mmCIF file of C-alpha atoms in Angstrom:
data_model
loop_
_atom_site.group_PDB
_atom_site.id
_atom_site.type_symbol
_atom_site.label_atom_id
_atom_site.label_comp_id
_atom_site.label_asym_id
_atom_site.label_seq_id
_atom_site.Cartn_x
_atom_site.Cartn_y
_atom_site.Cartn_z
ATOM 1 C CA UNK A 1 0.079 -20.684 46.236
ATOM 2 C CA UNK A 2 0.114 -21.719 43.063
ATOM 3 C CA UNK A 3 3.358 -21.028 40.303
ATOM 4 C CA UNK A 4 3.787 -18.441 37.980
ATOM 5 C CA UNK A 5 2.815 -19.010 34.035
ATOM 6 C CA UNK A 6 5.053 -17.159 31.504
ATOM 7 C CA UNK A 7 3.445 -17.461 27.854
ATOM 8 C CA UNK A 8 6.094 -16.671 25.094
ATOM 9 C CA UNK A 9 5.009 -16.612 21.260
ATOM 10 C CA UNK A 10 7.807 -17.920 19.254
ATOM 11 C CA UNK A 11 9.923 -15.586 17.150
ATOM 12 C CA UNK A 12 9.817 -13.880 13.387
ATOM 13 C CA UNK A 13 9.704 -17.076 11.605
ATOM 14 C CA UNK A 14 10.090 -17.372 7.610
ATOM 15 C CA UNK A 15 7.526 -17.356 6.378
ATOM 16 C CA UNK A 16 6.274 -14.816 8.532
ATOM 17 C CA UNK A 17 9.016 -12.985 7.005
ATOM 18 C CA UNK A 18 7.623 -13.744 3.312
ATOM 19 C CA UNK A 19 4.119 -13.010 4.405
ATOM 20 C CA UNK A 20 2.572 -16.586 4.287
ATOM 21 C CA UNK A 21 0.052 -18.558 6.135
ATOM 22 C CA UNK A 22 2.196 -20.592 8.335
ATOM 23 C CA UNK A 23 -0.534 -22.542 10.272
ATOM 24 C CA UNK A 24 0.866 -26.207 10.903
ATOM 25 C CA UNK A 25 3.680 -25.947 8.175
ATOM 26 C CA UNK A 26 6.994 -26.621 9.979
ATOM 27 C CA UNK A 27 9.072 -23.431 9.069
ATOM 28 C CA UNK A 28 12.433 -22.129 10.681
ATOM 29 C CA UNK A 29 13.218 -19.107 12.742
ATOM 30 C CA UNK A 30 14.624 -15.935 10.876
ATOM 31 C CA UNK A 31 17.957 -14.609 12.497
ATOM 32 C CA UNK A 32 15.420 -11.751 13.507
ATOM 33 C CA UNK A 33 13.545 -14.534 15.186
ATOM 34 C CA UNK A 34 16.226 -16.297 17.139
ATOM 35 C CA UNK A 35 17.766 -13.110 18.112
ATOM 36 C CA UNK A 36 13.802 -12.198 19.997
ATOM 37 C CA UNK A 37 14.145 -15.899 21.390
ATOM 38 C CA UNK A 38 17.293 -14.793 22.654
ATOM 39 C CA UNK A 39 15.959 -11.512 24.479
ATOM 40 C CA UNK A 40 13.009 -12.929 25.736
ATOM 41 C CA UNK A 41 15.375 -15.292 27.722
ATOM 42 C CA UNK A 42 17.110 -12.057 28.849
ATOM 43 C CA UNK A 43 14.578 -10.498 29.876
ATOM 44 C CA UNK A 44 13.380 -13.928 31.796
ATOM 45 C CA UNK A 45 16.562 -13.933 33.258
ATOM 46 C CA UNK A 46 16.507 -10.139 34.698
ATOM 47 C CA UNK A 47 13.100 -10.803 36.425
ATOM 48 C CA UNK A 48 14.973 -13.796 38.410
ATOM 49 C CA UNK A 49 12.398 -16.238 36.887
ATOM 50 C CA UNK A 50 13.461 -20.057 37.379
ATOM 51 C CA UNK A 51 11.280 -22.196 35.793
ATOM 52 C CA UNK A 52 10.117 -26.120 36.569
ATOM 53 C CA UNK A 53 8.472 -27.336 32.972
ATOM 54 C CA UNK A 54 7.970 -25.952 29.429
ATOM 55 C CA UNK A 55 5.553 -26.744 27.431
ATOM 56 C CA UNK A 56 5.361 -26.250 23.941
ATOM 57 C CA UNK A 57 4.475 -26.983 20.431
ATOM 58 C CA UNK A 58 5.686 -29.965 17.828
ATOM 59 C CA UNK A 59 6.770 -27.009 15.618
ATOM 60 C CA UNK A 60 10.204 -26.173 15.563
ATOM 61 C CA UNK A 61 9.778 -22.280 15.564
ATOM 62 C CA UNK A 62 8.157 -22.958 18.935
ATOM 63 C CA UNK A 63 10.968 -25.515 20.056
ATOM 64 C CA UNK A 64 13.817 -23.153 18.788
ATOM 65 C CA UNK A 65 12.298 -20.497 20.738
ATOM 66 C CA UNK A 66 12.247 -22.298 23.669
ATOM 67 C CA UNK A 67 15.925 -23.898 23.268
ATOM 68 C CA UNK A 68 17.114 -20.046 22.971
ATOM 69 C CA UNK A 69 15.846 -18.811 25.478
ATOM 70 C CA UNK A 70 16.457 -21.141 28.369
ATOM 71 C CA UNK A 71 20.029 -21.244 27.184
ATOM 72 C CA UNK A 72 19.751 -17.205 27.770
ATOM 73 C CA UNK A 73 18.582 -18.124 31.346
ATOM 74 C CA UNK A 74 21.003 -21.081 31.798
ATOM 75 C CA UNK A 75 18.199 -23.669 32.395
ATOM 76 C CA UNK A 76 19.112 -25.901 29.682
ATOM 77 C CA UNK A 77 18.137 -28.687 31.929
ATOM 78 C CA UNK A 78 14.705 -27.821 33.047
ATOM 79 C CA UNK A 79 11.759 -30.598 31.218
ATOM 80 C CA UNK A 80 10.452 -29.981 28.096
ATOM 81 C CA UNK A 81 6.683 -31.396 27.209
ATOM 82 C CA UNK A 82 5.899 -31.306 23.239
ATOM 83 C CA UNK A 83 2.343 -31.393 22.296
ATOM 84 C CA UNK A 84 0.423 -31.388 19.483
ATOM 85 C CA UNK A 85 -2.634 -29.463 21.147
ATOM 86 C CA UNK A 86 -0.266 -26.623 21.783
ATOM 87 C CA UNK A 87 0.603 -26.000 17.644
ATOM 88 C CA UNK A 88 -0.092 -22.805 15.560
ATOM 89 C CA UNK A 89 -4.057 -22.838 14.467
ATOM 90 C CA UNK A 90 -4.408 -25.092 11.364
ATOM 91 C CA UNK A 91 -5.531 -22.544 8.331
ATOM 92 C CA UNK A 92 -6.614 -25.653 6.082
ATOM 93 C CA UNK A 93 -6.036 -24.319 2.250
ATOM 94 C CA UNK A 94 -4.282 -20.618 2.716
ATOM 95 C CA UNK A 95 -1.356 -22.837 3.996
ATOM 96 C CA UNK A 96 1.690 -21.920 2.298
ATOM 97 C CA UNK A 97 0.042 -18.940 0.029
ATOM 98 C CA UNK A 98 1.183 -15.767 -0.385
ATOM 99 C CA UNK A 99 -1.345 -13.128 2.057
ATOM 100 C CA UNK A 100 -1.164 -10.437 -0.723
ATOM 101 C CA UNK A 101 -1.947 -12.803 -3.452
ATOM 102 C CA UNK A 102 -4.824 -14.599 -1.802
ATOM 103 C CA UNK A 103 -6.224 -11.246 -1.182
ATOM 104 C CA UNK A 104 -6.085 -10.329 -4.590
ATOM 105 C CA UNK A 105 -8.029 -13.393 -5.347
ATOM 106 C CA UNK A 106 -10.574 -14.186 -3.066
ATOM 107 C CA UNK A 107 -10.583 -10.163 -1.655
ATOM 108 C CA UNK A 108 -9.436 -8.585 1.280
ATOM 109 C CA UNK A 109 -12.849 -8.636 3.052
ATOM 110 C CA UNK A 110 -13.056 -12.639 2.607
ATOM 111 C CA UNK A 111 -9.702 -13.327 3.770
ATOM 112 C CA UNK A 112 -10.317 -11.146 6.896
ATOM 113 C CA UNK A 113 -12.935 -12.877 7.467
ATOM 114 C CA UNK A 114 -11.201 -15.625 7.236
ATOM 115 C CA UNK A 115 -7.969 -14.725 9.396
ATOM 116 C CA UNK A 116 -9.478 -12.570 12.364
ATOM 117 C CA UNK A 117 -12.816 -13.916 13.012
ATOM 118 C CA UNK A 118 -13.692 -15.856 15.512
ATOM 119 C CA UNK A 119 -15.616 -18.837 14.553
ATOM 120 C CA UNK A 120 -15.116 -18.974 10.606
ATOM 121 C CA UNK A 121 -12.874 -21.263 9.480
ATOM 122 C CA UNK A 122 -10.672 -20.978 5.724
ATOM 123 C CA UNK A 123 -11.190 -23.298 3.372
ATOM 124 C CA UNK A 124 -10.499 -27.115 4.794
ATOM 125 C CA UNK A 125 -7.457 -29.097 3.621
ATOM 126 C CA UNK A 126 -8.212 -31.868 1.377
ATOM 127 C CA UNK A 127 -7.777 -35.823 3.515
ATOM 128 C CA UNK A 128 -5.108 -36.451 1.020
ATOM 129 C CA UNK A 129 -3.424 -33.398 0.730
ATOM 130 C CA UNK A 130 0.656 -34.065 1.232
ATOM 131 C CA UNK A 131 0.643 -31.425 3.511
ATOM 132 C CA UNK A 132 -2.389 -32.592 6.393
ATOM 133 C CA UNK A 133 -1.518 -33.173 9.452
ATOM 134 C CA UNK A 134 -2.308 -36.843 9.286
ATOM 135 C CA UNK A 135 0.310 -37.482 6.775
ATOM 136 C CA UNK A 136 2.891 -36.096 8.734
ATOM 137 C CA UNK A 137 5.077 -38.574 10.574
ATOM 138 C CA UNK A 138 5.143 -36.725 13.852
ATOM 139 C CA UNK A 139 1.046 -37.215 14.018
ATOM 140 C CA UNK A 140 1.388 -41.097 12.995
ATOM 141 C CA UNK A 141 0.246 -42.258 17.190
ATOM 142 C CA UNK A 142 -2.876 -39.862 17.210
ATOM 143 C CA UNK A 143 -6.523 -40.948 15.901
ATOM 144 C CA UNK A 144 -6.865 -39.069 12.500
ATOM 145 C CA UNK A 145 -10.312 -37.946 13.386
ATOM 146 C CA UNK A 146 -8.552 -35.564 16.027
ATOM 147 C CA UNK A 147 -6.076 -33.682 13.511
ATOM 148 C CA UNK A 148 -7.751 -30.615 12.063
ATOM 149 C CA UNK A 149 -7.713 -30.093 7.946
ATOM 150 C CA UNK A 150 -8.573 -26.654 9.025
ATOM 151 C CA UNK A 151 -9.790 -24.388 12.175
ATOM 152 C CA UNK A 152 -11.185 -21.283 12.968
ATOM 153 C CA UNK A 153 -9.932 -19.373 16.414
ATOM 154 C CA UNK A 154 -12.548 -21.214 18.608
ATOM 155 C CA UNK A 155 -11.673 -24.598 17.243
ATOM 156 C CA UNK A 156 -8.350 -23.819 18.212
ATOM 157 C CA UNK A 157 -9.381 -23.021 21.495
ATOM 158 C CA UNK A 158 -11.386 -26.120 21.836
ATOM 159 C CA UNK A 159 -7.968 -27.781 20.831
ATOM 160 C CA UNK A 160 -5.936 -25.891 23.458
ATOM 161 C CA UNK A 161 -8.341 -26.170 26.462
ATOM 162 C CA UNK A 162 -7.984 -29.998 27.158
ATOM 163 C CA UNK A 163 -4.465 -29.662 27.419
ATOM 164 C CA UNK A 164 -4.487 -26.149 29.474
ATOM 165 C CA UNK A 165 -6.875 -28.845 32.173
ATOM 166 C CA UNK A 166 -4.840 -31.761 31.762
ATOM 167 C CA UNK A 167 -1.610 -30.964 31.484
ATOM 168 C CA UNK A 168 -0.424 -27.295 32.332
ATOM 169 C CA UNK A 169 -3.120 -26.552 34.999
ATOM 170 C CA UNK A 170 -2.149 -29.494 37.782
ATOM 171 C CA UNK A 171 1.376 -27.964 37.433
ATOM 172 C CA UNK A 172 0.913 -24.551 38.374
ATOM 173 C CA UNK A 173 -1.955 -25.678 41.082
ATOM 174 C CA UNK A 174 1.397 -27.965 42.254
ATOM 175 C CA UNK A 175 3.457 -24.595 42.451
ATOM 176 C CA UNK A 176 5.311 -25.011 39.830
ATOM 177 C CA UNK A 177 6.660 -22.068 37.863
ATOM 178 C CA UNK A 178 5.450 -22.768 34.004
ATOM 179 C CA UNK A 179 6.693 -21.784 30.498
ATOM 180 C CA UNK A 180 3.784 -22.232 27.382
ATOM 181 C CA UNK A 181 6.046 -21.275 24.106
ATOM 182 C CA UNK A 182 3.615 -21.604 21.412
ATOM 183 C CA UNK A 183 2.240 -19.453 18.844
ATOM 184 C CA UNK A 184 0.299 -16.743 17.918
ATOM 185 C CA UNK A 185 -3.249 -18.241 17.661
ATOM 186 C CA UNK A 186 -2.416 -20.879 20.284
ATOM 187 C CA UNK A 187 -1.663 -18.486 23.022
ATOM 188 C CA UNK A 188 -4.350 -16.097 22.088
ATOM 189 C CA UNK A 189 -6.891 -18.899 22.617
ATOM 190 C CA UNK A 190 -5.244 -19.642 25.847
ATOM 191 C CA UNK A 191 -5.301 -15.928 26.726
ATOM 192 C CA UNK A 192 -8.716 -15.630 26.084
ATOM 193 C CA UNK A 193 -9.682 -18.257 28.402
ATOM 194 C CA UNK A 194 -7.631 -16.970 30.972
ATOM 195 C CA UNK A 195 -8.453 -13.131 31.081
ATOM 196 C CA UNK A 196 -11.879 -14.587 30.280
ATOM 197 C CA UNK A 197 -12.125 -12.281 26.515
ATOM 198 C CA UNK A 198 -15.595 -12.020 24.839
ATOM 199 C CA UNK A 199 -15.315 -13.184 21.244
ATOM 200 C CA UNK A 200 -15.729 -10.147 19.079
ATOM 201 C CA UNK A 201 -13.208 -9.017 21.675
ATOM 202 C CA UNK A 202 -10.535 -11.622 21.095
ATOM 203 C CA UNK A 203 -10.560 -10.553 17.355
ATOM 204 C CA UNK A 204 -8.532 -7.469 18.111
ATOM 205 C CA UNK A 205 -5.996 -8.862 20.290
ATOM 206 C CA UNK A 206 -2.673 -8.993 18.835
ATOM 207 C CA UNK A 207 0.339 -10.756 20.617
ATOM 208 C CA UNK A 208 3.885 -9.574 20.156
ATOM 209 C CA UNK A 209 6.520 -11.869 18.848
ATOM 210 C CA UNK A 210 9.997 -13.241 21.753
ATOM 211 C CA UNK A 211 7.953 -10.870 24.568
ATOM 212 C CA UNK A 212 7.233 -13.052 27.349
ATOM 213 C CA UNK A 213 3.885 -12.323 29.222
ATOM 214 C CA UNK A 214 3.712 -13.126 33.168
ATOM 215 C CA UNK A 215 0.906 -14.342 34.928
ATOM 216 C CA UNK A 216 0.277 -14.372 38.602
ATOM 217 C CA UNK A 217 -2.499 -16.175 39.181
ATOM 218 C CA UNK A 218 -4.814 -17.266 42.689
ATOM 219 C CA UNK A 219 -5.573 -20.744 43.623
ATOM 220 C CA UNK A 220 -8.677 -21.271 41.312
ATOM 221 C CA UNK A 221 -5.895 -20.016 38.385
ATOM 222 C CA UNK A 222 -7.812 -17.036 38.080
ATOM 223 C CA UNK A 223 -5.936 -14.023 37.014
ATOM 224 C CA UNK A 224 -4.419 -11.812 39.251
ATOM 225 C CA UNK A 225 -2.394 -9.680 37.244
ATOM 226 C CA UNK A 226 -0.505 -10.458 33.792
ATOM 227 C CA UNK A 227 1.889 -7.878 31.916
ATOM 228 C CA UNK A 228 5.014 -8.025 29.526
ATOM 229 C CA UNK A 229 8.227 -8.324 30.800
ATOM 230 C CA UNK A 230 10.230 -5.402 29.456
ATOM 231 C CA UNK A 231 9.839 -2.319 28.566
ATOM 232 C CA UNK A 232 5.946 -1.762 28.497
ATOM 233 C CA UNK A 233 5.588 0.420 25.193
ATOM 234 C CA UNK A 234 8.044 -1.208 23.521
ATOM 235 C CA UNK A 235 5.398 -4.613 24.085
ATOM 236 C CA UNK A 236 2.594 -2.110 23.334
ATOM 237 C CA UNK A 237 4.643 -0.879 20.050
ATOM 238 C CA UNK A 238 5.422 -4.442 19.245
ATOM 239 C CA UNK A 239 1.924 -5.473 19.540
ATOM 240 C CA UNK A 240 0.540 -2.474 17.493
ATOM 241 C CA UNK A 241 3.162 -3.075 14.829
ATOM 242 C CA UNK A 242 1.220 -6.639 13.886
ATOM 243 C CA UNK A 243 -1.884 -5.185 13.992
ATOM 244 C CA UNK A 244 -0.727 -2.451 11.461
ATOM 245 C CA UNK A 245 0.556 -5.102 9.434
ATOM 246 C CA UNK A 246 -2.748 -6.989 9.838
ATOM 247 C CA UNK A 247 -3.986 -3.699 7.794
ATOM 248 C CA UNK A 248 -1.899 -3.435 5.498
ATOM 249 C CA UNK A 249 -0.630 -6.708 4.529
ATOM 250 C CA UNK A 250 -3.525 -8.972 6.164
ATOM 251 C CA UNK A 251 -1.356 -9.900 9.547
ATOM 252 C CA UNK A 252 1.995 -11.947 10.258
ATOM 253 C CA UNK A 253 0.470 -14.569 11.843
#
């Protein structure tokens, strides 16, 4: 039988906090967020889940996450795999910008479209912006052709998929007992895949910050079953509380 996969979104970070497009900007956990890193490793720990590899992101809201809450299950010591193909969906120009204020710019019906669709990118990052992923030291080994200046939810996927075949896949078919902590985009193109989500579907899906989600899975890696860990309406109410915010403030992403 194959392992189980446990896919953990990374706490409140700042700038989720201050209402900003994060994207691939390298921003720190709140105390609100390390304290959710903390009870997701809790809550890891009370469903007697020992795991044999994390993967995660190259941001260090992911990699915080992560540290927390293994040090909540006292696995400090388990491997940790950092990958590039696992960050937050790149959103090109918004990066940095104030959600309210772009709205009140461009409108709240273009930056919706914008944020929640599935296949429309934001504007792209300019080659020689400071902030593009190929100027970042961190990126300097990969071809610059492969580093996004900005991506819509199924260009992330695209992104994503590789590495779910390459890298995470062969682990769990090896019974190995997986942890993805990644991000909020990230994991819903990963979730999509796996609970096989049409796209005007995947739109409306809304994954809860420090709540780890379990997957048992069959031998193909289909989907057996998947739920929160926790209590279940306090996931639900978590979940709903983004979307709300999605409404009212154009999402915490």
């Amino acid at each position: 039988m194959p392992g189980k996969l446990v896919l953990l979104r990374h706490g409140q970070s700042q700038w989720n906090l201050e209402n900003r497009f994060t994207g691939w900007v390298d921003v720190d956990l709140t105390d609100q967020g390390r304290a959710e890193a903390r009870a997701a490793g809790r809550l890891l720990a009370e469903e007697g889940i020992r795991f044999d590899i994390v993967f995660t992101s190259m941001l260090q809201r992911a990699i915080k996450t992560m540290w927390l809450a293994l040090e909540e299950l006292e696995q400090p010591w388990v491997d940790v795999v950092r990958h590039w193909r696992l960050n937050e969906r790149h959103y090109g120009g918004l990066q940095g910008l104030d959600k309210a204020e772009t709205a009140a710019k461009h409108g709240e019906e273009q930056v919706h479209i914008w944020r929640r669709s599935y296949d429309i990118p934001p504007p792209e990052m300019a080659a020689d912006d400071p902030g593009h992923p190929r100027n970042d030291v961190r990126y300097r080994h990969l071809d610059a052709r492969v580093l996004p200046g900005t991506e819509s939810l199924a260009l992330t996927l695209e992104r994503v998929l590789p590495y779910w075949h390459d890298a995470i896949a062969p682990r769990l078919k090896a019974g190995e007992t997986v942890l993805v902590t990644a991000h909020g985009n990230s994991l819903r193109a990963l979730v999509k895949y796996l609970d096989g989500i049409a796209d005007d579907v995947i739109t409306g899906v809304n994954i809860p910050t420090g709540i780890p989600q379990l997957y048992t899975l069959d031998g193909e890696l289909n989907v057996i079953e998947s739920r929160y860990l926790g209590d279940a309406d306090a996931a639900e109410a978590a979940a709903k509380a983004v979307a709300d915010q999605a409404k009212s403030k154009l999402g915490n992403l």
